[in-house]
Coordinates of C-alpha atoms in Angstrom, one line a residue:
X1 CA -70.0 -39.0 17.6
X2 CA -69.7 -42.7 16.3
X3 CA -66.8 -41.2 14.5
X4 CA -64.9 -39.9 17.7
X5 CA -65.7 -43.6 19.6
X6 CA -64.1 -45.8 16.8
X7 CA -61.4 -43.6 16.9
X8 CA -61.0 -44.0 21.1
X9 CA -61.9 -47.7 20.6
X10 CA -59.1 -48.2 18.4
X11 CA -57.0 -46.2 20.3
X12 CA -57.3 -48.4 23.4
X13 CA -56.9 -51.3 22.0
X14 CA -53.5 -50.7 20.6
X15 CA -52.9 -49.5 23.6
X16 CA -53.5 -53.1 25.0
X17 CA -52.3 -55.0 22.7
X18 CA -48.5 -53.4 22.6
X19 CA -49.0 -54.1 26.7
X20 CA -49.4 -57.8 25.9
X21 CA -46.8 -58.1 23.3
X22 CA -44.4 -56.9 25.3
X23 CA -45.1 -59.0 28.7
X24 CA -42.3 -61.2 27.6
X25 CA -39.6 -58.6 28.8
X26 CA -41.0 -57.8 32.3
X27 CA -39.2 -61.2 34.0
X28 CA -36.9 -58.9 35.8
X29 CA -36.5 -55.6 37.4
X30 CA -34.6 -54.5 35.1
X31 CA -36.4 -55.8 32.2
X32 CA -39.3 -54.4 34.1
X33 CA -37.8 -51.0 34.9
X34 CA -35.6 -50.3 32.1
X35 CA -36.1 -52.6 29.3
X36 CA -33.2 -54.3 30.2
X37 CA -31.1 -51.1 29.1
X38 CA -31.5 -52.3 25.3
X39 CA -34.4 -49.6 24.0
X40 CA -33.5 -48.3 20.9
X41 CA -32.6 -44.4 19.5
X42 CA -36.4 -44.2 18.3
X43 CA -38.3 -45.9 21.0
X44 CA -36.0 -43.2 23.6
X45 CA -36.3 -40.3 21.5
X46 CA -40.1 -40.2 21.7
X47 CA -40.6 -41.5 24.8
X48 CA -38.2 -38.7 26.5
X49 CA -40.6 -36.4 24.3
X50 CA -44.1 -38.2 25.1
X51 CA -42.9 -38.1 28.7
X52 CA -41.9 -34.1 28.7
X53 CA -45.1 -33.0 26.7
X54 CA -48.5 -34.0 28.7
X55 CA -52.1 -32.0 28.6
X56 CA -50.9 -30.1 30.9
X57 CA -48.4 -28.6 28.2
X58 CA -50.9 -28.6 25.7
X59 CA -54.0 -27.6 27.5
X60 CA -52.9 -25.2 30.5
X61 CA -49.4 -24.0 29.6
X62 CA -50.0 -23.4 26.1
X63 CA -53.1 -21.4 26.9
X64 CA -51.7 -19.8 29.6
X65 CA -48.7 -18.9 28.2
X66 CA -50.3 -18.1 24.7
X67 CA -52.7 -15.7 26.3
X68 CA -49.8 -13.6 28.4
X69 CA -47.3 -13.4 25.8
X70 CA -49.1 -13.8 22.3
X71 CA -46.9 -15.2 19.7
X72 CA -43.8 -15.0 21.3
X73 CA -44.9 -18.0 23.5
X74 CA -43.2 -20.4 20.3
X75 CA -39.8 -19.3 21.8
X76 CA -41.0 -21.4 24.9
X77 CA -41.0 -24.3 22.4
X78 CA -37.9 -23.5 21.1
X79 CA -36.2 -23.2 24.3
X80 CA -37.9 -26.6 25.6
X81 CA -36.5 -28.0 22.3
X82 CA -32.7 -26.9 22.4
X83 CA -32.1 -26.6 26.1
X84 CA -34.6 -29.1 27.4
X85 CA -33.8 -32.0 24.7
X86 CA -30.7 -31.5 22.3
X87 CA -28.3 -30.0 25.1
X88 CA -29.9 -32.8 28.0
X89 CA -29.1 -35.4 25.4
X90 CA -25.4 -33.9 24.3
X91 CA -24.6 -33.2 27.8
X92 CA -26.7 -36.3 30.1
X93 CA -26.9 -38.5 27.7
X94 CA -24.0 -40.5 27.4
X95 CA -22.6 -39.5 30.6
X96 CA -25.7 -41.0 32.5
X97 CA -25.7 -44.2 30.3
X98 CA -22.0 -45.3 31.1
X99 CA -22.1 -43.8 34.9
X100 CA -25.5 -45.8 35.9
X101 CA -24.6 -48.9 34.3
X102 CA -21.4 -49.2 36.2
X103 CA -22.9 -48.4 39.3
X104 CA -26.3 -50.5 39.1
X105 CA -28.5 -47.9 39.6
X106 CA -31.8 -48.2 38.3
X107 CA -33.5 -44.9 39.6
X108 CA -32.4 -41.1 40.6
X109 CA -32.6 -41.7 44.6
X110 CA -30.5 -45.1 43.5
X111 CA -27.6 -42.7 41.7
X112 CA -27.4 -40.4 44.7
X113 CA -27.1 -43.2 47.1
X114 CA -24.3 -45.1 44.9
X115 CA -22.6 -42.6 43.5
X116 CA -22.3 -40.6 47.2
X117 CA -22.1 -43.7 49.1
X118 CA -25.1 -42.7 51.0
X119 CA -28.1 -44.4 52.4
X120 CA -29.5 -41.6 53.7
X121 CA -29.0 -39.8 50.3
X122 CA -31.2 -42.4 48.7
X123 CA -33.8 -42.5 51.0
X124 CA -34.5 -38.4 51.3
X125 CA -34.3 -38.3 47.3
X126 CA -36.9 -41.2 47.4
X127 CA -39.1 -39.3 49.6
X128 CA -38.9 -35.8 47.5
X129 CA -40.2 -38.4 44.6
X130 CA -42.8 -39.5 46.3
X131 CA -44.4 -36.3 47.5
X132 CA -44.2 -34.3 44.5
X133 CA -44.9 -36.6 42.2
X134 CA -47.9 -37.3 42.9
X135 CA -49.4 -34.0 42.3
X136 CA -48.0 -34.0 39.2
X137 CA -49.0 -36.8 38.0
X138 CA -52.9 -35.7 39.5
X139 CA -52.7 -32.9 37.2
X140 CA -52.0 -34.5 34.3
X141 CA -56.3 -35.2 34.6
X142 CA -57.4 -31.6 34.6
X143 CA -56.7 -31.2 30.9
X144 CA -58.9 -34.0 29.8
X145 CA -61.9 -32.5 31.7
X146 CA -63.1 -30.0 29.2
X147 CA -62.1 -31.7 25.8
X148 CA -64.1 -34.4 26.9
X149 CA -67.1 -32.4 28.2
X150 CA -66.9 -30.6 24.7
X151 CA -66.5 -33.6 22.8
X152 CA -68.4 -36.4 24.6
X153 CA -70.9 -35.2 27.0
X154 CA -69.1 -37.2 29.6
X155 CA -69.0 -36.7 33.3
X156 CA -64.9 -36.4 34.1
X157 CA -65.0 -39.1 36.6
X158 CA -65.6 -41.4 33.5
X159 CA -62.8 -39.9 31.8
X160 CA -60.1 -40.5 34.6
X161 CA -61.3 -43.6 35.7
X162 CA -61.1 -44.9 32.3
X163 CA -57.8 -43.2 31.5
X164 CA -55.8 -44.8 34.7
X165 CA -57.7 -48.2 34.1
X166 CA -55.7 -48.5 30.6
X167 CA -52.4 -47.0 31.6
X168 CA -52.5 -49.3 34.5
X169 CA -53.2 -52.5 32.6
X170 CA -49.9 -52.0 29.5
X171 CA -47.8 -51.0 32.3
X172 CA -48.5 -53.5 34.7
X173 CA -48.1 -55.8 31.5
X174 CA -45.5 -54.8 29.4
X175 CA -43.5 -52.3 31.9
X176 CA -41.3 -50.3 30.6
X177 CA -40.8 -51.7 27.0
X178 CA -45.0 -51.3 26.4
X179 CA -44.8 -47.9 27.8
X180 CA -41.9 -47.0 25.4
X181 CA -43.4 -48.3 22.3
X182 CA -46.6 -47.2 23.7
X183 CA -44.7 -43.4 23.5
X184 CA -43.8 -44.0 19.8
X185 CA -47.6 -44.8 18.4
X186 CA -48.4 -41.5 21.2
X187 CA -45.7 -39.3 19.5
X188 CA -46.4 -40.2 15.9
X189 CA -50.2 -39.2 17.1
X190 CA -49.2 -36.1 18.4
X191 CA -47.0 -35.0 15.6
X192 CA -49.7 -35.0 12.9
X193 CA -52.2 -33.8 15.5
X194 CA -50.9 -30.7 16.4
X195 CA -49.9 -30.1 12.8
X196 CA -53.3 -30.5 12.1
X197 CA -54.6 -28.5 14.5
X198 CA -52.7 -25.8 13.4
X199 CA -53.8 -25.8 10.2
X200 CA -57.4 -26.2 10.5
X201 CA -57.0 -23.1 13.4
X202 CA -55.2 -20.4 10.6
X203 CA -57.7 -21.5 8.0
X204 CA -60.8 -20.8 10.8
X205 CA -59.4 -16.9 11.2
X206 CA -58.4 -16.2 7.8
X207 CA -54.7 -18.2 7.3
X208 CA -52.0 -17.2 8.6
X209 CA -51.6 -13.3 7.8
X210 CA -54.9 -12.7 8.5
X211 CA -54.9 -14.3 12.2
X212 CA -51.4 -12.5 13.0
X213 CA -53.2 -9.1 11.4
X214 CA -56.0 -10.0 14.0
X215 CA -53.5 -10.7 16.7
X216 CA -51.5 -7.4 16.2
X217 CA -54.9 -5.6 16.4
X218 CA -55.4 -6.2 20.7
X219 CA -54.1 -3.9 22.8
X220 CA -52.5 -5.5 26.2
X221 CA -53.3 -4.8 30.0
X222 CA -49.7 -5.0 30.6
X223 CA -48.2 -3.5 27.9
X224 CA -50.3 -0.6 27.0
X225 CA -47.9 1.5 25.3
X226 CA -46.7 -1.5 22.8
X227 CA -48.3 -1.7 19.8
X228 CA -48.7 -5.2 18.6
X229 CA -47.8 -6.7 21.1
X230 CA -49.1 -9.9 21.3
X231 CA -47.1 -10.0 17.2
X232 CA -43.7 -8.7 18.8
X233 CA -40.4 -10.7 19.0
X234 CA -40.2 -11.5 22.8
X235 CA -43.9 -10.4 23.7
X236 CA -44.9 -8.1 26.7
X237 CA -43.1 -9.4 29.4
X238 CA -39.8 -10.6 28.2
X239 CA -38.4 -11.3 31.7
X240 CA -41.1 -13.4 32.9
X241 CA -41.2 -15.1 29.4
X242 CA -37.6 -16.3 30.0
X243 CA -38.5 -17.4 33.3
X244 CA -41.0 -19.8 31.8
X245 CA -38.5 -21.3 29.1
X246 CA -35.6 -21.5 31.8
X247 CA -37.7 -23.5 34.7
X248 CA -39.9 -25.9 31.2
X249 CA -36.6 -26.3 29.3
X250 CA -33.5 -26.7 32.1
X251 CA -36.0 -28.1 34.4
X252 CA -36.1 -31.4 32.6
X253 CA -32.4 -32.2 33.5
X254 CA -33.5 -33.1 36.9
X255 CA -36.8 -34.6 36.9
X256 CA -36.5 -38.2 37.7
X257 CA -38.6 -39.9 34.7
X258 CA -37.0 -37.6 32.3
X259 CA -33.5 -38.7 33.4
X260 CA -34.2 -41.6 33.8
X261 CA -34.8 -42.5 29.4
X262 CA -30.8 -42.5 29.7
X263 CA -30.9 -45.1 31.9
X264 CA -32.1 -47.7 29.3
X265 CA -31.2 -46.6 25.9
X266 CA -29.1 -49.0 24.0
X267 CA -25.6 -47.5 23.7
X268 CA -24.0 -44.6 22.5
X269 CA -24.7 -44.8 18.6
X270 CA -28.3 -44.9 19.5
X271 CA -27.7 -42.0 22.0
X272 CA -25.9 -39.7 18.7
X273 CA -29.2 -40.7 16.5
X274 CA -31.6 -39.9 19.5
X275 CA -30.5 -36.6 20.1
X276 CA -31.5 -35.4 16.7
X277 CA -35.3 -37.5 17.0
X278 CA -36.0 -36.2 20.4
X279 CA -35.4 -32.1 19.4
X280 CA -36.7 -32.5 16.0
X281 CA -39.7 -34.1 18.2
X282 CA -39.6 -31.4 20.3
X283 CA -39.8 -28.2 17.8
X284 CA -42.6 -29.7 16.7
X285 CA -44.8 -30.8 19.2
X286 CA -43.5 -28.1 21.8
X287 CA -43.0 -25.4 19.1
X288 CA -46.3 -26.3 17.6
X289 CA -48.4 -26.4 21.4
X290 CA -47.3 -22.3 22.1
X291 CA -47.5 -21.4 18.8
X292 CA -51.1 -22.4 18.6
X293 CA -51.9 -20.8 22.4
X294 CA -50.3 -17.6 21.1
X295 CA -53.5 -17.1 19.0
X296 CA -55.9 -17.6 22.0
X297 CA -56.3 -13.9 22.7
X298 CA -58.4 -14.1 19.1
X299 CA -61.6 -16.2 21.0
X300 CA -61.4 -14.1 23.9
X301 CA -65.1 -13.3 23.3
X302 CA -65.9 -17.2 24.2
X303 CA -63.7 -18.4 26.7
X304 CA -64.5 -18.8 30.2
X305 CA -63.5 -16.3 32.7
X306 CA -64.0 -16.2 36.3
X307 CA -66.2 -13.6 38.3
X308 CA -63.4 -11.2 38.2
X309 CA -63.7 -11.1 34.5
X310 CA -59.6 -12.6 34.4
X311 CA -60.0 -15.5 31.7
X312 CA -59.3 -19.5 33.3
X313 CA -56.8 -20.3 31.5
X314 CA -57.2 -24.0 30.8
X315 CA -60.7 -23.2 29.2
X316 CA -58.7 -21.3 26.4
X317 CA -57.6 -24.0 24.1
X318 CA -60.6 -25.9 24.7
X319 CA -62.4 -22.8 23.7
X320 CA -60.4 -22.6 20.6
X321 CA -60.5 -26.3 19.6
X322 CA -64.7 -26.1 19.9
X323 CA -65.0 -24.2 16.6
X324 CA -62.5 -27.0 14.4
X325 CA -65.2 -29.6 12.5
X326 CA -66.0 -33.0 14.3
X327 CA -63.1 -35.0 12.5
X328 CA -60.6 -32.5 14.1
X329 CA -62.0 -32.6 17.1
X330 CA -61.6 -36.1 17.8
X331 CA -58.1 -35.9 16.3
X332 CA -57.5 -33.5 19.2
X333 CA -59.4 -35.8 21.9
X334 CA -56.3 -39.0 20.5
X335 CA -53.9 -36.0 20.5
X336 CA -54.4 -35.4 24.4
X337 CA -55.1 -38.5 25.5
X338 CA -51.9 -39.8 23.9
X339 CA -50.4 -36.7 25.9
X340 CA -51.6 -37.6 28.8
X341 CA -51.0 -41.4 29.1
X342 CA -47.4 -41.3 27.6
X343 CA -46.4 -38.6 30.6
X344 CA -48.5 -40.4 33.4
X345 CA -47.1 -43.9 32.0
X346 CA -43.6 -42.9 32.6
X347 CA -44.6 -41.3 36.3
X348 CA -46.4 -43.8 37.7
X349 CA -43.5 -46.4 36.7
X350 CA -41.0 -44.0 37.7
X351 CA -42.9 -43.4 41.2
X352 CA -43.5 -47.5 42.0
X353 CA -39.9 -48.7 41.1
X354 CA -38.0 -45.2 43.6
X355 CA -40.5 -46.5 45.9
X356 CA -39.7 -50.5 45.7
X357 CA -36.5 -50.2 45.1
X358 CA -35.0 -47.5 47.2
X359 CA -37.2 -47.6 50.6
X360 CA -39.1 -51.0 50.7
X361 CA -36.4 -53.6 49.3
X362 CA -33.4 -52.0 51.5
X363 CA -36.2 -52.4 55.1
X364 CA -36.8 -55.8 53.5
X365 CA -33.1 -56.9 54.0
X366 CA -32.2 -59.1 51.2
X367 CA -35.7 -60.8 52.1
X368 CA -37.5 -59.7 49.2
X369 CA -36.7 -61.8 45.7
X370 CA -36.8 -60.6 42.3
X371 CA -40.4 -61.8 41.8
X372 CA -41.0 -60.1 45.1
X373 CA -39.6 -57.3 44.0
X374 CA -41.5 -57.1 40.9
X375 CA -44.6 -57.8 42.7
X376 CA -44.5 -55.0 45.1
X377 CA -43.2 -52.4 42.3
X378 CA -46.6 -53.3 40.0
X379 CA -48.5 -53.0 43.5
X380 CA -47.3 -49.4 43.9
X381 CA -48.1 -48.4 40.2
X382 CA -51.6 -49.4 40.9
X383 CA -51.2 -47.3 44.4
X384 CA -50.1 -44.1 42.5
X385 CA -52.4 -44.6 39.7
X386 CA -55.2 -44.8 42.3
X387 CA -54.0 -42.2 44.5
X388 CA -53.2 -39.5 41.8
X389 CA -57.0 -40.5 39.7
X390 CA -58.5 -39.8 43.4
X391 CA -56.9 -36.4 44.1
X392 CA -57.7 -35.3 40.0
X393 CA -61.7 -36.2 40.7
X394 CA -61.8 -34.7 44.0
X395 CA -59.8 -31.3 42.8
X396 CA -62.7 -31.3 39.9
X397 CA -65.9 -32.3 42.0
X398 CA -65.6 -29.9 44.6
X399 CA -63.7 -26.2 45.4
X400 CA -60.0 -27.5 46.1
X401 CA -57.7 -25.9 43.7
X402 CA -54.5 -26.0 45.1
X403 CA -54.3 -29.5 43.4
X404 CA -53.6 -28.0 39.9
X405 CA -51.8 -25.2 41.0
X406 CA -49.3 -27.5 42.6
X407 CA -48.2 -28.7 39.3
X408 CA -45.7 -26.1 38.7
X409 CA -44.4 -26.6 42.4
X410 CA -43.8 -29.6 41.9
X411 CA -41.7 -29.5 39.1
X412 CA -39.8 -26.8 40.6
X413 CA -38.8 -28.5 43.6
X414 CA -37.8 -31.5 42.0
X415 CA -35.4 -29.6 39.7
X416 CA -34.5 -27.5 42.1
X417 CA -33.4 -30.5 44.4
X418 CA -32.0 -32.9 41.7
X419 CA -30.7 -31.4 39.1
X420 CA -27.6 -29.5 40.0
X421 CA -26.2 -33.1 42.4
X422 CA -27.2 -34.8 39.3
X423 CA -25.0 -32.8 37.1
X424 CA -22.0 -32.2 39.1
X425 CA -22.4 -35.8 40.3
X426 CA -21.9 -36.8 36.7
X427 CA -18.2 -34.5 36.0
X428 CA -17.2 -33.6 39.0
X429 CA -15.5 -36.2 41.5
X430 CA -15.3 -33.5 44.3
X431 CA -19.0 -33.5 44.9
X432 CA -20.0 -34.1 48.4
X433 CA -22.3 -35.9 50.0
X434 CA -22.8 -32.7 52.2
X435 CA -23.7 -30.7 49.2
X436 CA -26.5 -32.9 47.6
X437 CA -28.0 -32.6 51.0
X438 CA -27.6 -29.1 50.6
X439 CA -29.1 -29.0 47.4
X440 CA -32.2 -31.5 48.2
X441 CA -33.0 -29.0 51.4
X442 CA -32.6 -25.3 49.2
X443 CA -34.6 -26.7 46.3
X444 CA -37.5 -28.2 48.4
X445 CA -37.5 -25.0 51.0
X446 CA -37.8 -22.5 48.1
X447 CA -40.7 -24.1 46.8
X448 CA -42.4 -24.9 49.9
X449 CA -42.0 -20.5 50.7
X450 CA -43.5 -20.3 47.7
X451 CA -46.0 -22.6 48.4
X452 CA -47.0 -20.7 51.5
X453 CA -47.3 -17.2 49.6
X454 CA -49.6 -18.9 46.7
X455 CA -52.0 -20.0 49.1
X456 CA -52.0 -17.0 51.7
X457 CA -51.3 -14.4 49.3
X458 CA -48.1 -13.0 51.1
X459 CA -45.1 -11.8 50.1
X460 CA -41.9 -13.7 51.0
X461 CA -38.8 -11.2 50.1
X462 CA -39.8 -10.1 46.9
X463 CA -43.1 -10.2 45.1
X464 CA -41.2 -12.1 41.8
X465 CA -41.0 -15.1 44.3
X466 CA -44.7 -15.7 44.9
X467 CA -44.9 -17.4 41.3
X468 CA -43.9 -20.7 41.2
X469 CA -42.2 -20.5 37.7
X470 CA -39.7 -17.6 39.3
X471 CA -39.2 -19.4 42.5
X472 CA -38.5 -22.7 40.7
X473 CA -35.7 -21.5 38.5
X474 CA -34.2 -20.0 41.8
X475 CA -34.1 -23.4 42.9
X476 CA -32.3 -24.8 40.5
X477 CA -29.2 -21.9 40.1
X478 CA -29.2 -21.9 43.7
X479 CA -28.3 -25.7 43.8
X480 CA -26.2 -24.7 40.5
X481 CA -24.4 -22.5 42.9
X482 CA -24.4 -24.2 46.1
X483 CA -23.2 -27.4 45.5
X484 CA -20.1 -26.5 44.3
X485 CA -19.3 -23.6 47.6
X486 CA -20.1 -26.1 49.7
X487 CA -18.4 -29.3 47.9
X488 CA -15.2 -26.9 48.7
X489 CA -15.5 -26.7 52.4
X490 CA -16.1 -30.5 53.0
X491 CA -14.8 -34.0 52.7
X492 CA -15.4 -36.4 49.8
X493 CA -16.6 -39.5 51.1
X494 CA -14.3 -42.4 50.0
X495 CA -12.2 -40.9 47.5
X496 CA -10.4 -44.1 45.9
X497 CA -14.0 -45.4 45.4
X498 CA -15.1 -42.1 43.7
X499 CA -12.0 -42.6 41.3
X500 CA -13.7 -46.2 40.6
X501 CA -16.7 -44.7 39.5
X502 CA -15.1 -42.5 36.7
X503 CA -13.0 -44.5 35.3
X504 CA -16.3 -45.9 33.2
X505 CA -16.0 -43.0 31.2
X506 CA -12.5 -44.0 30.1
X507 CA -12.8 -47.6 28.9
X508 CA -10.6 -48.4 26.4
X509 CA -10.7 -50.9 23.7
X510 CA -7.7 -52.0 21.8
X511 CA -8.9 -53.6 17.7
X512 CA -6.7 -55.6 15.7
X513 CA -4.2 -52.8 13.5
X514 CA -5.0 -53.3 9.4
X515 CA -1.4 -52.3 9.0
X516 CA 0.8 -54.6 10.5
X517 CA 3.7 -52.5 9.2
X518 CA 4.6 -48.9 9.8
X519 CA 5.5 -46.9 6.8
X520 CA 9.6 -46.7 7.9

């Protein structure tokens, strides 16, 4: 025990003291928001991958995940690695860097309204922000509950309170520089944890050959006639499988804090070098995460299950983890904690500035100063922090449980609303305005249908659409789709200006020759 406490002692106060060293670069908003768009390839790299990987990843998905498709969960990782990191970097990267520099934008409802000349534009993305966020971030609690229980004794309230009272204070700080480096000390915790874990797990059930022997060994509900199953290449339910890495790997493109990394990295030789950190980061940490849930089915004799038998999935890895010696343990406890913060760090800042920037500064009418401004942004972090550490202790002290379950929704709709006008925003100049409207509406109506049936227990259409995972990767090819049909049939809105815009992507710089001479 004192073991575990010097460890969370220490923890915190790094924590704090990167918050205070870097107070010097919050004077602005966009020192405050963005670094002032000077964050290194490192700093980036692990702070896109701090930001995509929370407990919620570690705890809930990998268990659940793990448990339903055995081993062949690690091609999860791999997809969240290749599609969700190195192609986002190849592909947004650079493009996002140039394209919201030239147009000022500091936030995704900010892009929308600048880059479609539309106020409204800005306003409805804002609001999708707000409302789905929110539960997102309030779920990034649930997997601290148990590893804390197991490991401390501690009521959860403790746990929550105590987790947003330190994110709170190196954000409020440092901003987004202390929550950057912040993501780097996290991500270098992370990395040697789960590696860790994973050993100390194989050794527990024999090494490696052993647990996979033990693995092959369970027969599957789903699956009866497959032997091994839970050892084969693509696992018992391919289909659904490929669901998951589609909506956790493409999915990222569009989420608003993930997006938004591009906004402040340094320039394009830091963008080339962070590509290869981030998926490197991301094989191991993601890769790592659903590998080790693929080897929950082993503890199924001590896991919790419900009074249908059906096992809850976020008690799995906890389960697992309760058999590692003490030192591990709290190794695991830094692990997810450093999980957590990073990913509610970078929502929380990501929520306050859409809503300061984008709703209450343009009402404010040019009344609002930059200390203003920066006053009412570090006032809304401590609103979000407070709101989302309220719903967590209330979805955990009494029988709501649509709370957690809303996770996946959540990052469904936003996806499904963002990402395709995001992406066609950046390369195609015949984007309309009409079709990110398009796109906003389809991706949050989808989710909300699916919404319904998860909590009713219909049936809308099909029965593949009552899971959120199916129903969110619908969202996002259907905006895929859309936007371009209905781009077609109307009007861009100020073409010359549109020209403008991409024309950052063509700057040209003429250097002095070497070779004055030609070689006739």
């Amino acid at each position: 025990m004192l073991l575990k406490i010097t460890l969370l002692i220490l923890f915190f106060a790094v924590m704090i003291g990167v918050g205070i060293y870097c107070r010097k670069s919050t004077g602005s908003v966009q020192g405050f928001v963005l670094g002032s768009r000077n964050v290194g390839s490192w700093l980036t790299a692990f702070a896109f991958g701090t930001s995509y990987f929370s407990a919620v990843i570690f705890v809930g998905y990998a268990g659940q995940f793990g448990w339903k498709y055995g081993l062949a969960a690690t091609w999860i990782g791999i997809g969240n690695a290749l599609i969700g990191s190195l192609l986002a970097w190849r592909i947004l990267g650079r493009r996002t860097r140039l394209m919201t520099q030239h147009l000022g934008s500091a936030t995704m409802p900010d892009f929308f309204g600048r880059r479609f000349s539309s106020g409204t534009l800005k306003v409805f993305a804002s609001v999708i922000v707000f409302i789905f966020l929110i539960p997102y971030t309030a779920s990034l609690y649930n997997g601290l509950s148990r590893l804390f229980g197991m490991a401390f004794n501690i009521d959860y309230i403790w746990c929550v309170l105590g987790m947003a009272v330190l994110t709170g204070i190196y954000v409020l700080v440092g901003g987004y520089m202390a929550t950057a480096v912040n993501d780097f000390i996290q991500g270098l915790i992370m990395i040697v944890g789960i590696c860790a874990v994973i050993i100390s797990t194989l050794n527990c059930n024999g090494g490696f050959t052993a647990a996979v022997e033990s693995l092959s060994k369970i027969p599957c509900e789903t699956a009866p006639g497959l032997n091994g199953a839970f050892t084969s290449f693509f696992g018992p339910q391919p289909l659904y499988l490929l669901g998951v890495v589609l909506l956790t790997s493409l999915g990222t493109w569009g989420l608003p804090q993930m997006v938004g990394k591009f906004y402040a990295i340094r320039d394009e030789a830091a963008i080339r070098k962070g590509t290869v950190i981030s998926t490197a980061f991301a094989f191991i940490v993601a890769g790592g995460c659903y590998f080790l849930g693929g080897f929950g089915r082993l503890y199924g004799d001590i896991i919790e299950r419900n009074v249908a038998g059906t096992p809850v999935f976020d008690s799995i890895i906890p389960s697992m983890l309760s058999t590692l010696p003490d030192l591990m343990i709290g190794i695991v406890i830094i692990l997810v904690l450093s999980a957590s913060m990073s990913t509610l760090s970078s929502l929380v800042l990501t929520s306050g500035s859409t809503l300061a920037l984008d709703i209450i500064k343009p009402i404010a009418r040019g009344k609002m100063n930059e200390k203003g401004t920066l006053a009412c942004i570090r006032i809304l972090v401590i609103f979000f922090i407070a709101i989302s550490s309220t719903l967590a202790i209330v979805q955990a002290k009494s029988s709501v449980t649509f709370i957690a379950q809303l996770m996946g929704i959540s990052w469904g709709a936003l996806a499904g609303a963002f990402l395709a006008p995001f992406l066609w925003g950046l390369f195609w100049k015949r984007t309309t305005p009409a079709a990110v409207f398009v796109s906003f509406v389809t991706g949050v109506v989808i989710m909300c249908v699916c919404m319904f049936c998860t909590f009713t227990g219909r049936t809308f259409i099909s029965p593949f659409l009552t899971s959120p995972i199916n129903a969110g990767v619908l969202a996002m090819f259907a905006g895929l789709v859309t936007v371009p049909i209905v781009s077609i049939f109307t009007k861009v809105h100020k073409p010359e200006k549109v020209d403008e815009m991409f024309e950052c992507y063509d700057n040209r710089v003429t250097v002095r020759a070497t070779d004055a001479l030609s070689d006739e």
